[in-house]
Tab-separated table of C-alpha atoms in Angstrom:
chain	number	residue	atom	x	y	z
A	1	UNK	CA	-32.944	-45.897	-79.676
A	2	UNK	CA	-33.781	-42.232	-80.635
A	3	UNK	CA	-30.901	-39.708	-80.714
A	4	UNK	CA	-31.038	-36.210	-80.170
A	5	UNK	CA	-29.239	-33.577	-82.668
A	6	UNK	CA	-25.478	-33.446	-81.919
A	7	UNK	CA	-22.916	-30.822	-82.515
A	8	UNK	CA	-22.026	-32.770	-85.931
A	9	UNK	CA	-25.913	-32.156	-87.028
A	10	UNK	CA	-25.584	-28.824	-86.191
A	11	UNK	CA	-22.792	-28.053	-88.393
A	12	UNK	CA	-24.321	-30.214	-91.062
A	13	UNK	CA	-27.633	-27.992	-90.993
A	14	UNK	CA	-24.847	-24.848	-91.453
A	15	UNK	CA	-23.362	-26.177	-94.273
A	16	UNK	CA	-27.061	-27.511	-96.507
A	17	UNK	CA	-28.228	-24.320	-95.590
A	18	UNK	CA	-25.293	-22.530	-97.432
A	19	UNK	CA	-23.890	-24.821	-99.490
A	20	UNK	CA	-27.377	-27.142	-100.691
A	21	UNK	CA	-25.616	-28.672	-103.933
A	22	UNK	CA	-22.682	-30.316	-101.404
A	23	UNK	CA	-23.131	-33.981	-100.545
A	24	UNK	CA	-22.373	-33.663	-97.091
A	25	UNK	CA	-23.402	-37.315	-96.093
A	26	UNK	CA	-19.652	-38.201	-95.690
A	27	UNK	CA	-18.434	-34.704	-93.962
A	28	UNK	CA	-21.305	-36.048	-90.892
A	29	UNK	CA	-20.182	-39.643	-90.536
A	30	UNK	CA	-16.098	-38.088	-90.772
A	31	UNK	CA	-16.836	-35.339	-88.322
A	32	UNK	CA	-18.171	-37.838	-85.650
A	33	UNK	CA	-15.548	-40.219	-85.599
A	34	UNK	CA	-13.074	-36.884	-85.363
A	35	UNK	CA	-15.456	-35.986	-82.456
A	36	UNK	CA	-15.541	-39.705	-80.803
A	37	UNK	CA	-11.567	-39.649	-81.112
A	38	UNK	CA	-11.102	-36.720	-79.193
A	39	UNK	CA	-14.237	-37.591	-76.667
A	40	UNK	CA	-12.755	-41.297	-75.878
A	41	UNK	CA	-8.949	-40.035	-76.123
A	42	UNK	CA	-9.788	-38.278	-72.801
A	43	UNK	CA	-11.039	-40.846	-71.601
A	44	UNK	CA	-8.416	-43.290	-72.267
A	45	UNK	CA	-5.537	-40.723	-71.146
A	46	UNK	CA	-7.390	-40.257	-67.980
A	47	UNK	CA	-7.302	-43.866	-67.025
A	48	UNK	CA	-3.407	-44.391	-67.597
A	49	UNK	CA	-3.057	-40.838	-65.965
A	50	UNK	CA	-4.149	-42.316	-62.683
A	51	UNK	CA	-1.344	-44.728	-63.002
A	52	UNK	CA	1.331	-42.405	-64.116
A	53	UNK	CA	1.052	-43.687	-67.734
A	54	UNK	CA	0.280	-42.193	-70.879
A	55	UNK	CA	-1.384	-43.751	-73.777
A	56	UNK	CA	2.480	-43.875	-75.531
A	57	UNK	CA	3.415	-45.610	-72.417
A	58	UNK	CA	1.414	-47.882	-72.184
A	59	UNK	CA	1.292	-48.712	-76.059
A	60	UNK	CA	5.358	-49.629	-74.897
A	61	UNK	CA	4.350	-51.410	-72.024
A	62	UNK	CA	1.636	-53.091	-73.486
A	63	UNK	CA	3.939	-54.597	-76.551
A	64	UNK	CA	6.118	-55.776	-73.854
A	65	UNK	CA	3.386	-57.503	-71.909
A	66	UNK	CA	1.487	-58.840	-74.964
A	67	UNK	CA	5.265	-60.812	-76.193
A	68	UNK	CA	5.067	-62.882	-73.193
A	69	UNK	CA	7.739	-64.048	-71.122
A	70	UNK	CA	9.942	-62.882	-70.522
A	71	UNK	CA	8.239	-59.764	-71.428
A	72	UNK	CA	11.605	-58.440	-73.903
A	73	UNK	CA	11.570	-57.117	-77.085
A	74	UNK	CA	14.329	-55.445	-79.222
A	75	UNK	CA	14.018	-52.240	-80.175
A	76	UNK	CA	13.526	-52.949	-83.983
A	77	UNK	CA	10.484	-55.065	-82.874
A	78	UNK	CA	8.938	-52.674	-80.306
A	79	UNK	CA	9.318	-50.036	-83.644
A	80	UNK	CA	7.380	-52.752	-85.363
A	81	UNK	CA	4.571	-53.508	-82.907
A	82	UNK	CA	4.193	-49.612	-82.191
A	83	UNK	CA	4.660	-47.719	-85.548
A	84	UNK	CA	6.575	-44.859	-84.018
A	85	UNK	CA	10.257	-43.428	-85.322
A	86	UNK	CA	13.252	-44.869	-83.937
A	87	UNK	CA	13.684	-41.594	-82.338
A	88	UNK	CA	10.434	-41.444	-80.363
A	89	UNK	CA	10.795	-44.906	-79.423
A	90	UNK	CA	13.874	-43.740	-77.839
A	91	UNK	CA	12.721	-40.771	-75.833
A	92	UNK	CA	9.694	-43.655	-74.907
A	93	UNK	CA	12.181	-45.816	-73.522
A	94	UNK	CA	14.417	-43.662	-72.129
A	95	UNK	CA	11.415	-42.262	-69.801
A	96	UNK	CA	10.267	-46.124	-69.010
A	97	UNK	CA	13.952	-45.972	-67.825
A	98	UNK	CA	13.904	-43.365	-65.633
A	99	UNK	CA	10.615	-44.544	-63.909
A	100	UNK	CA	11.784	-47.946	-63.139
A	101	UNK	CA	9.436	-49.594	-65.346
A	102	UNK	CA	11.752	-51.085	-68.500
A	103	UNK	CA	15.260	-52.132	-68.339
A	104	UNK	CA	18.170	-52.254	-71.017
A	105	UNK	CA	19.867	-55.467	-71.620
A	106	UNK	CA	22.541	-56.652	-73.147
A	107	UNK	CA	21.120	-58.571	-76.451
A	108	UNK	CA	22.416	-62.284	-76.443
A	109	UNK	CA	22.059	-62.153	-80.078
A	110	UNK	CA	23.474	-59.271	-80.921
A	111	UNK	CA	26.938	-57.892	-78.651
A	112	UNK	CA	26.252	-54.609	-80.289
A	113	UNK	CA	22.219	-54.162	-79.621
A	114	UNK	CA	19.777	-54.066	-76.438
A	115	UNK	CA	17.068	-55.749	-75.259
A	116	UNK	CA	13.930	-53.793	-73.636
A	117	UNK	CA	12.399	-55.969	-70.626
A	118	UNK	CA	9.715	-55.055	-68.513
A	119	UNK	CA	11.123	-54.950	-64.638
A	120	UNK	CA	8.523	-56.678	-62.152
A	121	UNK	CA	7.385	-53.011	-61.417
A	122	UNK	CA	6.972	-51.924	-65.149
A	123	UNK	CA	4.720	-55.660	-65.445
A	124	UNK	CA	2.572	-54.742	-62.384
A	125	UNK	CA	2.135	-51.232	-63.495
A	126	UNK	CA	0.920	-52.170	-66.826
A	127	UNK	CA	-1.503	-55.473	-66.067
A	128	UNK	CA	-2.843	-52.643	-62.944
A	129	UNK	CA	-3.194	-50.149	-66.590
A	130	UNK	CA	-4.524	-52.933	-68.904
A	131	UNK	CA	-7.293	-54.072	-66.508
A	132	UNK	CA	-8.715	-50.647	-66.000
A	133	UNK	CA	-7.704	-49.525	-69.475
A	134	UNK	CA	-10.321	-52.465	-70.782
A	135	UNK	CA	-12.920	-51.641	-67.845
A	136	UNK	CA	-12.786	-48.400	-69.088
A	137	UNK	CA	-13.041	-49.012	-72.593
A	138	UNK	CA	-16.620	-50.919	-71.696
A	139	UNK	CA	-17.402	-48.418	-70.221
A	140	UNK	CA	-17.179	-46.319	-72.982
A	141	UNK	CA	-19.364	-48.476	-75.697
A	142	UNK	CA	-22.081	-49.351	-72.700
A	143	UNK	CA	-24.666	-46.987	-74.724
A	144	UNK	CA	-24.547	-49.598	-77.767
A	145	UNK	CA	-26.262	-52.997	-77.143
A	146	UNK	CA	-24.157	-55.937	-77.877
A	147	UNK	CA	-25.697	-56.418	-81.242
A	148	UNK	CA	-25.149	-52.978	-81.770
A	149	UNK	CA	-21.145	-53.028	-81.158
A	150	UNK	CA	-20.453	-56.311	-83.449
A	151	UNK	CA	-22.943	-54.255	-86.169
A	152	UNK	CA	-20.222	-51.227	-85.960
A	153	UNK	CA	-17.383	-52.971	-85.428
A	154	UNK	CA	-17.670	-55.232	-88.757
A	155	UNK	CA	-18.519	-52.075	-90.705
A	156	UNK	CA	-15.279	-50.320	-88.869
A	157	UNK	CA	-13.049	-53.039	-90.179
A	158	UNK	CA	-14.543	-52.785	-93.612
A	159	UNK	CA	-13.510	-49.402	-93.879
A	160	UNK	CA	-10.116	-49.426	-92.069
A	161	UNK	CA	-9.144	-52.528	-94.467
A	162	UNK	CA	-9.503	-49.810	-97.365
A	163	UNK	CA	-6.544	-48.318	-95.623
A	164	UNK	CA	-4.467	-51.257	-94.456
């Protein structure tokens, strides 16, 4: 499929015409993943925004879901799953809380520590979010044929495995 000049190619021209002796193959691939970030962040924060999520929500409620019943975690392994700072993890759950959506338990392990469960509202809420989250996010790839999205996604994981 033929693709027109983007913003990226634009800014690439920019830079060969003023700086010719940079390799600027890397700057182009770099500059549209920066670009698809912020494009399909929208995106993805508009979907939980319609049910009064955000994406650090939902990363919460989401870890809870994914551990399966009875949907509890403690907080050391909701730190683990997300890869946030104790204190933001907090302030996460503390505003879960508040909406109704997670609960604090006593930890039957531990007199001294919690347990973070999902309440039946806070499991509806996010299988309602994770359906349309994944709707969504076909939505977003639908321009790529199948072949095309197993192509990028292998050569994705090459390159994020440099980094993990």
């Amino acid at each position: 499929m033929e693709v027109g000049m983007d913003h990226v190619d634009r800014i690439l021209a920019q830079w060969q015409r003023e700086r010719p002796d940079l390799d600027i193959s890397a700057m182009g691939l770099l500059g549209r993943f920066t670009r698809l970030r912020n494009h399909i962040g929208r995106e993805i924060e508009k979907t939980f925004a319609e049910r009064g999520l955000t994406s650090a929500s939902f990363d919460v409620l989401a870890a809870l879901r994914r551990s399966g019943p009875p949907f509890q975690l403690s907080p050391g392994d909701l730190l683990a799953t997300t890869m946030v700072s104790s204190g933001t993890m907090t302030n996460r759950i503390d505003q879960l809380e508040k909406q109704g959506l997670v609960q604090r338990l006593d930890n039957p392990d531990d007199r001294r520590g919690v347990i973070i469960a999902l309440t039946p509202e806070g499991l509806e809420r996010v299988d309602e979010a994770a359906t349309a989250h994944v709707t969504n996010q076909h939505r977003v790839v639908a321009s790529l044929a199948p072949d095309e999205r197993e192509a990028l996604d292998a050569l994705l994981r090459k390159l994020l495995a440099t980094f993990e």
